[in-house]
Every structure is written in C-alpha cells, then in structure tokens.
mmCIF file of the C-alpha atoms, coordinates in Angstrom:
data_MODEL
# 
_entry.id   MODEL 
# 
loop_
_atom_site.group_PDB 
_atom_site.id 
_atom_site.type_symbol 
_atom_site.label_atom_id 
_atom_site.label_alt_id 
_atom_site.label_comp_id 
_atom_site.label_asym_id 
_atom_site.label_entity_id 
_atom_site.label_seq_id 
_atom_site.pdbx_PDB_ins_code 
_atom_site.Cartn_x 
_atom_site.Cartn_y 
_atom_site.Cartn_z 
_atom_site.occupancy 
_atom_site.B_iso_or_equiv 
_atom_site.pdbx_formal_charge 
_atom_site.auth_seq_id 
_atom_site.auth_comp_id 
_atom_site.auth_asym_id 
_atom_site.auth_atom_id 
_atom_site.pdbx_PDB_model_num 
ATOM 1   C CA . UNK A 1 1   ? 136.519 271.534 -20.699 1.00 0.00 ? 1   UNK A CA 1 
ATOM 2   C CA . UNK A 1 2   ? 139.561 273.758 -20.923 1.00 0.00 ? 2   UNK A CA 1 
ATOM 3   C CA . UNK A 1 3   ? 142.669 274.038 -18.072 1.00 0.00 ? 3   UNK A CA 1 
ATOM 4   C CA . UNK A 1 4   ? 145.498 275.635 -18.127 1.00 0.00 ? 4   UNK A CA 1 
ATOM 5   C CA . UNK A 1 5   ? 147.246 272.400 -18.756 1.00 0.00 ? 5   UNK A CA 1 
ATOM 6   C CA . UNK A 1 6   ? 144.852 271.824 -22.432 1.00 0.00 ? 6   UNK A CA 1 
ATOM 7   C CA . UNK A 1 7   ? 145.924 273.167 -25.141 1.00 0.00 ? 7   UNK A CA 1 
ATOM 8   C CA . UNK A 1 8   ? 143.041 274.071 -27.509 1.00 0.00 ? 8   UNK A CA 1 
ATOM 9   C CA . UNK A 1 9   ? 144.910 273.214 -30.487 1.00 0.00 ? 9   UNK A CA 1 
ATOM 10  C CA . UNK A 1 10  ? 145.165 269.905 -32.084 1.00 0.00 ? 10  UNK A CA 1 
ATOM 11  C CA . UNK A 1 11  ? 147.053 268.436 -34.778 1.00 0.00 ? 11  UNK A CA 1 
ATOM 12  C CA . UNK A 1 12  ? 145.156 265.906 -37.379 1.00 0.00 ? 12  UNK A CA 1 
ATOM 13  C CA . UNK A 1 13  ? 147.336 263.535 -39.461 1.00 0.00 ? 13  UNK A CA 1 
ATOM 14  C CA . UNK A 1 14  ? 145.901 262.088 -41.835 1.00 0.00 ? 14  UNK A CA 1 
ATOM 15  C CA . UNK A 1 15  ? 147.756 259.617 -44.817 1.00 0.00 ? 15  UNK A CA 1 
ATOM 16  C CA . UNK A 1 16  ? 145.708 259.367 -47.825 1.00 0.00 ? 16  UNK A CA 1 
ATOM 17  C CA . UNK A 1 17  ? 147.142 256.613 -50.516 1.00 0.00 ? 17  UNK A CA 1 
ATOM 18  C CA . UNK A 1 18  ? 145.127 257.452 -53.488 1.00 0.00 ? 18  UNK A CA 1 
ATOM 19  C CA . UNK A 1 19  ? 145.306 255.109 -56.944 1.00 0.00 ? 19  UNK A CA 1 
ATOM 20  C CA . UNK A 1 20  ? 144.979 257.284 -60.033 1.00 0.00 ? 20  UNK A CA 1 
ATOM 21  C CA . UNK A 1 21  ? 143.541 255.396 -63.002 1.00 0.00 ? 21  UNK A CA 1 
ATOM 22  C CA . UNK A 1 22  ? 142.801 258.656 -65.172 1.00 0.00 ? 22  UNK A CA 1 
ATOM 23  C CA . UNK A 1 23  ? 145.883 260.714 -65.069 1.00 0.00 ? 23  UNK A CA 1 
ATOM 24  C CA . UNK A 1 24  ? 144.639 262.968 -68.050 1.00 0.00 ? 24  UNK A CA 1 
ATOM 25  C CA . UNK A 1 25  ? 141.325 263.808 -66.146 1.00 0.00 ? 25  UNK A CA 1 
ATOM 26  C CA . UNK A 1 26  ? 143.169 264.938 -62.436 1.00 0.00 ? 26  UNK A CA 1 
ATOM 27  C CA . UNK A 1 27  ? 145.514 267.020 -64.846 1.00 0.00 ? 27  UNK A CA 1 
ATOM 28  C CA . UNK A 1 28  ? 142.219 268.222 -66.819 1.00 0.00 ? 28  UNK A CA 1 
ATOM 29  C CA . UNK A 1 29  ? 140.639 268.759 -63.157 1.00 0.00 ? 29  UNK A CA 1 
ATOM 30  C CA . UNK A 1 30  ? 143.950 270.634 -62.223 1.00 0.00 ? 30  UNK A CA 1 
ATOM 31  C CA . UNK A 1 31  ? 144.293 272.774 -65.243 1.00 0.00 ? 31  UNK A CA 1 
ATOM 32  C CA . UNK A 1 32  ? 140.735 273.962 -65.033 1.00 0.00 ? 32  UNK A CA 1 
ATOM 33  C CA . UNK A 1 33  ? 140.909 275.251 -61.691 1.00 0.00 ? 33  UNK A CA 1 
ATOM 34  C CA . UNK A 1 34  ? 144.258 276.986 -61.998 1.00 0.00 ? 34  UNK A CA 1 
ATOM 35  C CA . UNK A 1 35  ? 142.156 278.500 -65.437 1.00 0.00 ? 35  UNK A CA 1 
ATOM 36  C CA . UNK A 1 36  ? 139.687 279.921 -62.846 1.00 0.00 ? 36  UNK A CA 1 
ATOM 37  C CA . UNK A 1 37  ? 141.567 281.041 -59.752 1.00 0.00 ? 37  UNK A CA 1 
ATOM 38  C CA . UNK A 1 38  ? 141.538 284.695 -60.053 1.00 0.00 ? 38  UNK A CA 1 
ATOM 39  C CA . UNK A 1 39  ? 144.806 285.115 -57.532 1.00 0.00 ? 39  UNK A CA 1 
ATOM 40  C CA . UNK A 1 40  ? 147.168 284.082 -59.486 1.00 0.00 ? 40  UNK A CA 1 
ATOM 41  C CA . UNK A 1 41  ? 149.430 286.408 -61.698 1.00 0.00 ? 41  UNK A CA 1 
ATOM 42  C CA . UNK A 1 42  ? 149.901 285.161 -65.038 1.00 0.00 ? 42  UNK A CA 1 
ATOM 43  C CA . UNK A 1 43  ? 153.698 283.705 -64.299 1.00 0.00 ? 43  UNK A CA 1 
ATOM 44  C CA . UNK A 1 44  ? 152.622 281.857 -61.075 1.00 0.00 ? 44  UNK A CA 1 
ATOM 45  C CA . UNK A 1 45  ? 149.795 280.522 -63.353 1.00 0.00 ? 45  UNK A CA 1 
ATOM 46  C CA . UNK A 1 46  ? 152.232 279.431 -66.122 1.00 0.00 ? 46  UNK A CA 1 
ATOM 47  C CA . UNK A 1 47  ? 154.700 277.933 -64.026 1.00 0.00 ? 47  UNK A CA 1 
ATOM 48  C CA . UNK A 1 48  ? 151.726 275.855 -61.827 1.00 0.00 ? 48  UNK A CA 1 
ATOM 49  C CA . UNK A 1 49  ? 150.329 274.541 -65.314 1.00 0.00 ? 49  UNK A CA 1 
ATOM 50  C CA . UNK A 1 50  ? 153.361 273.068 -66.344 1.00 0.00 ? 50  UNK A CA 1 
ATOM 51  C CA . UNK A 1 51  ? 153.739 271.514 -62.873 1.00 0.00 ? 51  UNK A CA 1 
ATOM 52  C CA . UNK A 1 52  ? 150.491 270.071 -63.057 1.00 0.00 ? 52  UNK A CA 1 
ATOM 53  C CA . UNK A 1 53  ? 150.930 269.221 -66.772 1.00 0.00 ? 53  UNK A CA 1 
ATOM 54  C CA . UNK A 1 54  ? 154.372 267.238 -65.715 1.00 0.00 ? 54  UNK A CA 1 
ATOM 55  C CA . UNK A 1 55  ? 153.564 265.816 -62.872 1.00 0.00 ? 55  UNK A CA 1 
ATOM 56  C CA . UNK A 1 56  ? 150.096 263.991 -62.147 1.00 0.00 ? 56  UNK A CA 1 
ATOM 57  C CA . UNK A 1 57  ? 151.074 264.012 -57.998 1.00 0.00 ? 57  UNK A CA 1 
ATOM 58  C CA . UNK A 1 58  ? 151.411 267.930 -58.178 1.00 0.00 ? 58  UNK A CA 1 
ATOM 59  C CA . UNK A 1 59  ? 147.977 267.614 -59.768 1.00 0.00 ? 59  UNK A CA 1 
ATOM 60  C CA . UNK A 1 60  ? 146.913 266.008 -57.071 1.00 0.00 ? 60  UNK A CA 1 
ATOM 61  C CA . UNK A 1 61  ? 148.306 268.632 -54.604 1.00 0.00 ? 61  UNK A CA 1 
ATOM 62  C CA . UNK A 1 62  ? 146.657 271.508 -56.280 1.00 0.00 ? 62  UNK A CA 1 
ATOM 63  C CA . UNK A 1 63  ? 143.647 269.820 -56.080 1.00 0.00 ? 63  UNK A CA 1 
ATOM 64  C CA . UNK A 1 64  ? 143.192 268.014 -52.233 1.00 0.00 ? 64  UNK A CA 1 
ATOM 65  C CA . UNK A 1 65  ? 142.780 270.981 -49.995 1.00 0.00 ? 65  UNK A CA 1 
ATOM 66  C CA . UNK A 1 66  ? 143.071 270.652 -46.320 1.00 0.00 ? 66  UNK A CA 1 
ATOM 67  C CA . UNK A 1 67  ? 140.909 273.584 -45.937 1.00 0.00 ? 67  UNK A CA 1 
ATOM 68  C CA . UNK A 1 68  ? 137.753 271.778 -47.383 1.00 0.00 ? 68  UNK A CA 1 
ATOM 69  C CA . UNK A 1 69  ? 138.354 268.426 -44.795 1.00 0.00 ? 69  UNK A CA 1 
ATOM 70  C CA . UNK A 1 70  ? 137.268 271.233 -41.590 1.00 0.00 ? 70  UNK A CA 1 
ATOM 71  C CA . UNK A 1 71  ? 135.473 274.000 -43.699 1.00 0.00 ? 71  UNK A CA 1 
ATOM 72  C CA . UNK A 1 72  ? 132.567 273.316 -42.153 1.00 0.00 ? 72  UNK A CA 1 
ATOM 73  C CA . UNK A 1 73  ? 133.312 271.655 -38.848 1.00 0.00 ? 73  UNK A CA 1 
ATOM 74  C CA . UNK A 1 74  ? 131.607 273.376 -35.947 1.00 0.00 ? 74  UNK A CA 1 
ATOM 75  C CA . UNK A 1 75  ? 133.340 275.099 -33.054 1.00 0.00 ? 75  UNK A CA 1 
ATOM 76  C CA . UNK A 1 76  ? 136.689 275.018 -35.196 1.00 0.00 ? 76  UNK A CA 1 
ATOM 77  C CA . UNK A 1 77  ? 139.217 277.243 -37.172 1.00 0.00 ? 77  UNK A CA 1 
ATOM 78  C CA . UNK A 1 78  ? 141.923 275.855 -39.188 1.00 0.00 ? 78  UNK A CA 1 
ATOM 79  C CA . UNK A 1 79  ? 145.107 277.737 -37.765 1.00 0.00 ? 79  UNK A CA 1 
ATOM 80  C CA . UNK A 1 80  ? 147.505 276.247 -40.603 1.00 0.00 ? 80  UNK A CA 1 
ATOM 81  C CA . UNK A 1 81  ? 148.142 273.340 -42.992 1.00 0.00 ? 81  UNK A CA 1 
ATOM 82  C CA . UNK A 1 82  ? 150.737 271.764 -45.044 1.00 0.00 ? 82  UNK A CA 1 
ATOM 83  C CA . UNK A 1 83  ? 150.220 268.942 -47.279 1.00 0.00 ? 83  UNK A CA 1 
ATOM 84  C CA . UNK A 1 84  ? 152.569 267.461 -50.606 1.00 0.00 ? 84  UNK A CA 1 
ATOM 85  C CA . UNK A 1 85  ? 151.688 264.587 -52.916 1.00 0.00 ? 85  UNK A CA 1 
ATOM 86  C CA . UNK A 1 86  ? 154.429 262.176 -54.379 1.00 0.00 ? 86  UNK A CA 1 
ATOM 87  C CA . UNK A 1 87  ? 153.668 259.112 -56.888 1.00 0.00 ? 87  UNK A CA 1 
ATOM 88  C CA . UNK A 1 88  ? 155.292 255.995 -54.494 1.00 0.00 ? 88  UNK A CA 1 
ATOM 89  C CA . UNK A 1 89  ? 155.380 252.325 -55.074 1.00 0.00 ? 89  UNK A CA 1 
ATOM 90  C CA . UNK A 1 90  ? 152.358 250.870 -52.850 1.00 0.00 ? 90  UNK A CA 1 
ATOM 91  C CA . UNK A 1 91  ? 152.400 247.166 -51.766 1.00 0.00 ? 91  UNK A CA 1 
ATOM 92  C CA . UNK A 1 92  ? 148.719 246.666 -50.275 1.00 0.00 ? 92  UNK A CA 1 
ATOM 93  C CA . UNK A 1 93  ? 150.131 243.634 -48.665 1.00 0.00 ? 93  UNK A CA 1 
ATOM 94  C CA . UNK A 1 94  ? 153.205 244.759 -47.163 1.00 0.00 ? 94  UNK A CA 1 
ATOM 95  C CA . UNK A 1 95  ? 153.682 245.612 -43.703 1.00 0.00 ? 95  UNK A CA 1 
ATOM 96  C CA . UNK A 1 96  ? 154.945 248.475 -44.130 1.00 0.00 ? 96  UNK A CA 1 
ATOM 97  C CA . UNK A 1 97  ? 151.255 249.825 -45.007 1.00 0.00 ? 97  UNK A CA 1 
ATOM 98  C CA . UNK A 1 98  ? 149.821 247.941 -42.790 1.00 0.00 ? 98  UNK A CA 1 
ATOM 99  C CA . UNK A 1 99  ? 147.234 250.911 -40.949 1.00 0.00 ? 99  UNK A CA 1 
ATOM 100 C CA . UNK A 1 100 ? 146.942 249.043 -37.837 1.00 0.00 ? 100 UNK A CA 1 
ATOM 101 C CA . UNK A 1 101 ? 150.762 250.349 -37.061 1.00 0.00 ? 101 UNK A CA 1 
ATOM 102 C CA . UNK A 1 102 ? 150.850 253.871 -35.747 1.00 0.00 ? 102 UNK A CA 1 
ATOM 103 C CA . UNK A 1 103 ? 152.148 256.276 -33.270 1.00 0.00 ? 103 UNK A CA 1 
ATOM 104 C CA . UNK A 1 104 ? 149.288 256.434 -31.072 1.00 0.00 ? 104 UNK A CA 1 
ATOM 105 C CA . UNK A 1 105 ? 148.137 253.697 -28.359 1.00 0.00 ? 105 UNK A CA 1 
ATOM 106 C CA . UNK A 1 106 ? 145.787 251.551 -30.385 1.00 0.00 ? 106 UNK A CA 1 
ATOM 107 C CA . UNK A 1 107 ? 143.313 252.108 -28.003 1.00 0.00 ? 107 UNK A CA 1 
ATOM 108 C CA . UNK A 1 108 ? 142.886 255.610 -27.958 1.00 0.00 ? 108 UNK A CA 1 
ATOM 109 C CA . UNK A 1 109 ? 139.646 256.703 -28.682 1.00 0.00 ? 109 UNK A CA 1 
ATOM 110 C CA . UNK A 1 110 ? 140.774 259.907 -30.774 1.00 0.00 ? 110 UNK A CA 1 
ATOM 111 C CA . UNK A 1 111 ? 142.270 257.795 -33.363 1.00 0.00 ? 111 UNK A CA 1 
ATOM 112 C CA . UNK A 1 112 ? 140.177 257.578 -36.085 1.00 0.00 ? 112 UNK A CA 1 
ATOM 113 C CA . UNK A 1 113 ? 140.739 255.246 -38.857 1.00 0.00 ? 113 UNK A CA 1 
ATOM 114 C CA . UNK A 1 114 ? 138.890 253.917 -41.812 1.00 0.00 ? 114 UNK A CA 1 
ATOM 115 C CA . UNK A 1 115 ? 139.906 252.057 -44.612 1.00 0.00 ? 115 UNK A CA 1 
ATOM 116 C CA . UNK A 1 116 ? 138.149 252.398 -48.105 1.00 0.00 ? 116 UNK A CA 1 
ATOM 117 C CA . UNK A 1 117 ? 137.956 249.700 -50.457 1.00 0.00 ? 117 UNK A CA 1 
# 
C-alpha cells in the first residue's frame, strides 16, 4: 500500500564483522577477479591490485558487493550503494558490539537481525 505520505524507498543497514583467517586466499580471491573484470583500464587495474595486494580489508571491499545481497529480490531495484571495509580491533564481549543496541525500537518488526556463529 502506497500514500502520498510512503516513500517507496528504503534504506538497509547492515554491519557485517567478518574474521579473516586466510588473508592470502581473499587477496588471491581479489586479484583474480580484478584479472577478469573487463572494465577496467590497465592503470585502474594496476593501482586496485596493489590496493588489494596491501591491504587485506580493501580485498574485502572489492569483493562484498551490495548489488549481489538484492540481485534477485522481487519487486525491487537497487537505486544506490556505498559500502568500505577497515581491519578494527573486535571485542566479542564488549558492549560496544553488543547487537542488541541499535537505533531502531527493539520491537520493530522490520529489524532484522541474526547472528552467525
């Protein structure tokens, strides 16, 4: 149901904490599909294969693509998407990480959670 006062666009947040235990295989993974992505000109390739090389979080970035979460969700288009990847200390047990804390009202039923491990 759409009125005038709905937008039809929503925002999805989503806060991924990832632990890499084979750095040399997400730089592998990133190097061989910079190696086959036919778009880029030979300096933008160069300069993303050191950053990749360098850096295993820019790995990481070049290879999560917000595209492929909603590529094949019905009844939507993906309008635009940011994302970045840092390395950061991570503290399973502190409350700072604790999921349970966020913006929303914790019992809204749009707020999807779930916690791998």
């Amino acid at each position: 149901m759409s009125t005038p006062e709905t937008s039809r666009f929503v925002r999805v947040r989503v806060d991924l904490v990832l632990e890499v235990d084979d750095e040399q295989a997400v730089t592998g993974a990133a190097l061989q599909a910079l190696a086959g992505d036919a778009d880029l000109s030979d300096a933008e390739r160069a300069h993303a294969e050191q950053a990749v090389t360098d850096d295993t979080a820019e790995a990481l970035a070049y290879l999560v693509d917000p595209f492929d979460l909603v590529g094949e969700v019905p009844g939507v288009e993906l309008q635009q998407a940011s994302w970045s990847s840092e390395q950061i200390d991570y503290d399973p047990d502190s409350p700072e990480w604790d999921l349970d804390e966020d913006d929303g009202d914790e019992n809204d039923p749009e707020d999807g959670e779930m916690t791998v491990g």
